[in-house]
XYZ file of C-alpha atoms in Angstrom:
276
model
C -3.295 -14.320 48.363
C -5.406 -10.831 49.398
C -4.062 -9.979 53.044
C -6.449 -7.945 55.235
C -4.142 -5.903 57.751
C -5.464 -4.404 60.857
C -4.560 -1.033 60.880
C -4.034 -1.318 64.827
C -1.468 -3.704 64.054
C 0.632 -1.914 62.074
C 0.438 1.055 64.152
C 1.635 -1.129 67.329
C 4.326 -2.455 65.177
C 5.480 0.768 63.979
C 5.090 -0.428 60.197
C 3.844 1.238 57.304
C 2.850 -0.062 54.240
C 3.394 1.282 50.782
C 2.560 0.810 46.910
C 3.860 2.371 44.294
C 2.637 0.852 40.977
C 4.338 -2.454 40.405
C 5.908 -2.226 43.967
C 4.186 -2.866 47.172
C 5.766 -3.566 50.222
C 6.266 -2.388 54.125
C 8.986 -0.453 56.413
C 9.621 -1.991 59.841
C 12.095 -1.917 62.167
C 14.711 -0.430 59.948
C 13.988 -3.059 56.981
C 12.594 -2.190 53.356
C 10.883 -5.334 52.059
C 9.256 -5.043 48.739
C 7.911 -7.007 46.126
C 7.800 -6.206 42.097
C 5.707 -7.952 40.017
C 5.605 -7.257 36.213
C 4.871 -8.903 32.988
C 6.967 -11.628 31.168
C 10.052 -10.804 28.759
C 9.562 -9.446 25.516
C 10.880 -11.105 22.750
C 13.956 -8.220 22.798
C 14.925 -8.926 25.874
C 14.661 -12.880 25.542
C 17.282 -12.220 23.050
C 19.152 -10.228 25.416
C 19.244 -12.862 28.079
C 20.155 -15.574 25.546
C 23.186 -13.779 24.729
C 24.158 -13.112 28.509
C 23.567 -16.531 29.343
C 24.855 -18.294 26.345
C 22.151 -20.455 25.698
C 19.273 -20.288 23.226
C 16.537 -21.847 25.733
C 14.668 -20.228 28.312
C 11.735 -21.230 30.436
C 8.008 -20.194 28.370
C 7.549 -17.874 31.099
C 10.346 -15.543 32.693
C 9.358 -12.737 34.969
C 12.548 -10.844 34.338
C 11.543 -7.640 36.463
C 9.681 -9.709 39.064
C 11.886 -9.505 42.440
C 11.826 -9.694 46.140
C 14.138 -7.198 47.979
C 14.797 -7.276 51.757
C 17.056 -4.490 52.969
C 18.010 -3.522 56.195
C 19.047 0.274 55.848
C 21.396 0.819 58.489
C 23.740 -2.102 57.771
C 23.282 -1.847 54.019
C 22.403 -5.665 54.144
C 20.364 -6.618 51.257
C 19.071 -9.917 50.134
C 17.015 -10.158 46.558
C 15.805 -12.826 44.256
C 15.433 -12.403 40.624
C 15.064 -14.573 37.488
C 18.730 -13.863 35.655
C 20.096 -14.877 38.546
C 18.500 -17.919 39.217
C 19.132 -19.149 35.436
C 22.668 -18.440 35.905
C 22.685 -21.027 38.268
C 21.297 -23.282 36.018
C 23.364 -22.730 33.349
C 26.517 -23.263 35.703
C 25.107 -26.182 37.301
C 24.118 -27.695 33.828
C 22.342 -30.995 34.840
C 22.022 -33.900 32.353
C 18.541 -33.660 30.815
C 15.662 -36.086 32.269
C 15.498 -38.805 30.060
C 11.915 -38.752 28.758
C 10.814 -40.082 25.459
C 8.283 -37.529 24.698
C 11.036 -34.891 25.157
C 11.824 -33.992 22.266
C 7.963 -33.240 21.100
C 8.180 -30.847 24.090
C 11.225 -28.798 23.528
C 11.228 -28.728 19.823
C 7.466 -28.890 18.768
C 7.580 -25.396 16.784
C 10.692 -26.468 14.519
C 9.508 -29.945 13.654
C 12.018 -30.179 10.397
C 15.378 -29.855 12.325
C 16.954 -32.817 14.219
C 16.211 -32.641 17.978
C 19.148 -32.534 20.321
C 18.504 -33.047 23.913
C 21.743 -31.471 25.278
C 20.574 -29.252 28.370
C 18.669 -29.269 31.206
C 14.780 -28.501 30.073
C 13.491 -28.170 33.340
C 15.733 -25.389 34.210
C 16.537 -26.799 37.968
C 18.839 -24.550 39.957
C 20.715 -24.632 42.682
C 19.885 -20.737 43.412
C 19.408 -19.696 46.721
C 19.203 -16.033 46.782
C 21.270 -13.116 45.865
C 22.731 -11.188 48.346
C 25.187 -8.025 49.049
C 26.396 -5.344 51.945
C 26.074 -1.834 50.370
C 27.667 1.020 52.585
C 27.596 4.690 51.504
C 30.914 6.497 52.327
C 31.371 10.510 52.633
C 34.476 11.271 50.315
C 34.773 15.016 50.689
C 31.457 16.311 52.077
C 30.163 16.326 49.121
C 30.285 13.443 46.920
C 29.028 9.767 48.171
C 30.884 6.503 47.197
C 29.012 3.401 47.606
C 30.860 0.266 48.505
C 29.620 -3.231 47.635
C 30.988 -6.871 49.234
C 29.158 -10.053 49.457
C 26.861 -11.408 52.351
C 29.107 -13.570 54.577
C 27.365 -16.729 55.472
C 28.485 -18.897 57.783
C 27.809 -22.207 59.250
C 26.073 -22.496 62.765
C 23.386 -24.878 64.979
C 20.421 -22.728 64.967
C 17.726 -23.607 63.551
C 14.756 -21.873 62.060
C 11.688 -22.197 64.905
C 8.814 -23.060 62.677
C 6.631 -23.998 65.718
C 7.202 -19.963 66.567
C 6.427 -19.139 63.169
C 2.958 -21.097 63.199
C 1.916 -18.958 65.758
C -0.912 -16.578 65.955
C 1.036 -13.640 65.466
C -0.599 -11.261 63.164
C 0.600 -10.864 59.453
C 1.634 -7.562 58.559
C 2.767 -7.788 54.739
C 2.831 -11.134 52.725
C 3.269 -11.781 48.877
C 4.037 -14.398 46.495
C 6.700 -13.894 43.457
C 6.869 -15.915 40.475
C 10.525 -15.658 38.661
C 9.983 -18.291 36.191
C 7.804 -21.225 35.175
C 7.370 -23.583 32.368
C 4.837 -26.509 31.860
C 6.533 -28.772 29.815
C 3.772 -28.824 26.896
C 1.674 -29.774 29.603
C 3.496 -32.919 30.539
C 4.444 -31.737 33.875
C 5.550 -28.046 35.683
C 9.096 -26.303 36.324
C 8.284 -23.559 38.575
C 10.493 -21.108 40.980
C 8.623 -18.778 43.325
C 9.382 -16.894 46.404
C 6.937 -16.122 49.256
C 7.465 -13.469 52.123
C 6.062 -12.738 55.306
C 6.376 -10.218 57.637
C 5.271 -10.271 61.252
C 5.800 -7.739 64.150
C 9.072 -9.647 65.536
C 10.663 -11.090 62.240
C 10.183 -11.585 58.739
C 10.117 -15.189 56.930
C 10.662 -16.191 53.209
C 10.304 -19.378 51.365
C 12.081 -19.947 48.009
C 10.711 -22.933 46.153
C 12.157 -24.783 43.047
C 9.327 -27.314 42.336
C 9.355 -29.877 39.052
C 7.113 -32.389 38.272
C 7.735 -34.455 35.134
C 4.780 -36.581 34.493
C 5.383 -40.333 35.099
C 8.970 -40.000 35.786
C 10.273 -37.325 38.435
C 9.587 -35.183 41.097
C 12.294 -32.684 42.556
C 11.790 -30.229 45.207
C 14.600 -27.472 46.021
C 13.681 -25.083 48.669
C 15.467 -22.290 50.763
C 14.304 -20.606 54.011
C 15.503 -17.496 55.758
C 14.476 -16.044 59.160
C 15.491 -12.992 60.823
C 14.138 -12.066 63.887
C 14.306 -7.911 64.597
C 16.054 -6.721 67.099
C 18.342 -3.788 68.030
C 21.977 -4.860 66.485
C 23.767 -3.384 63.938
C 23.836 -6.018 61.660
C 21.015 -8.279 61.778
C 21.167 -12.175 62.087
C 19.662 -13.680 59.333
C 19.275 -17.700 59.512
C 19.326 -19.664 56.342
C 18.427 -23.343 55.596
C 18.358 -25.104 52.301
C 16.813 -28.797 51.590
C 16.945 -30.389 48.276
C 14.579 -33.483 47.371
C 13.483 -35.730 44.558
C 12.436 -39.050 43.420
C 11.242 -41.201 40.517
C 7.589 -41.830 40.193
C 9.062 -45.520 39.587
C 10.357 -45.491 43.244
C 7.426 -44.197 44.683
C 5.086 -46.679 43.231
C 7.081 -49.021 44.766
C 6.381 -47.686 48.363
C 3.467 -50.377 49.359
C 1.736 -48.318 52.112
C -0.590 -45.763 50.019
C -1.306 -43.743 53.140
C 2.748 -43.376 53.314
C 2.864 -42.363 49.489
C 0.182 -39.976 49.961
C 1.501 -38.008 52.941
C 4.770 -38.020 51.542
C 3.712 -36.465 48.183
C 1.523 -33.930 50.188
C 4.817 -32.823 52.284
C 6.643 -32.069 48.923
C 4.203 -29.731 48.109
C 2.847 -28.361 50.765
C 5.815 -28.706 53.640
C 5.731 -26.050 56.452
C 2.674 -24.154 54.849
C 1.337 -23.013 57.981
C 3.909 -20.004 58.385
C 2.408 -18.700 55.462
């Protein structure tokens, strides 16, 4: 969506928007937050990815150069989202294929002469929750800089993301949605991985969502939310929550209360859309 930002809101927050080709983002409170959007992978890059992932199957539309990056400059904390890492998660999890009679036509329709063997998860369901690292520049001898990288350390906690506060009228300074990959299952459903980010004067909030609908068979939703309140801490505190849900169409059809069913489906598709 196109977002009109009040210049005065940016000034009060000490924020700066920027655009550079396929890059766009915001600098605010020591954070550099940017999105990059490009076209889908070309044939040569697809072959490279297939070799690296050890597979001959990829989603119909893979936006390999699309990414969302959030970097805290003083601590070197970097969180980012990309299709390759997400597909690495898909390959590693290796769920069994959803049993659908029409699936044989979907994935092998371009090679009808070949024997149909569904031995992989053609829905591209992924357990991916994002990529993260801490990058620190160290001065070696006054002339050379060494970049040291380590993984972000996530810890279990009782704190929860305050969704009610996120639904307040605080001005939105930056918003974007980035598609990482998509497969329409030959018009028999959809498999879609996206990440959205919203930046306000007091914090940033993002939603990574994998949404799957296999018509007449299955609905699957996997979501990860992250929220960071701006503050004076050297190391930022980021809350992360994940939620996985799925149901068969058969199970849903057994729900006799149509109102409950309708609300449940709407909740799956639009849960906590208000913060965006």
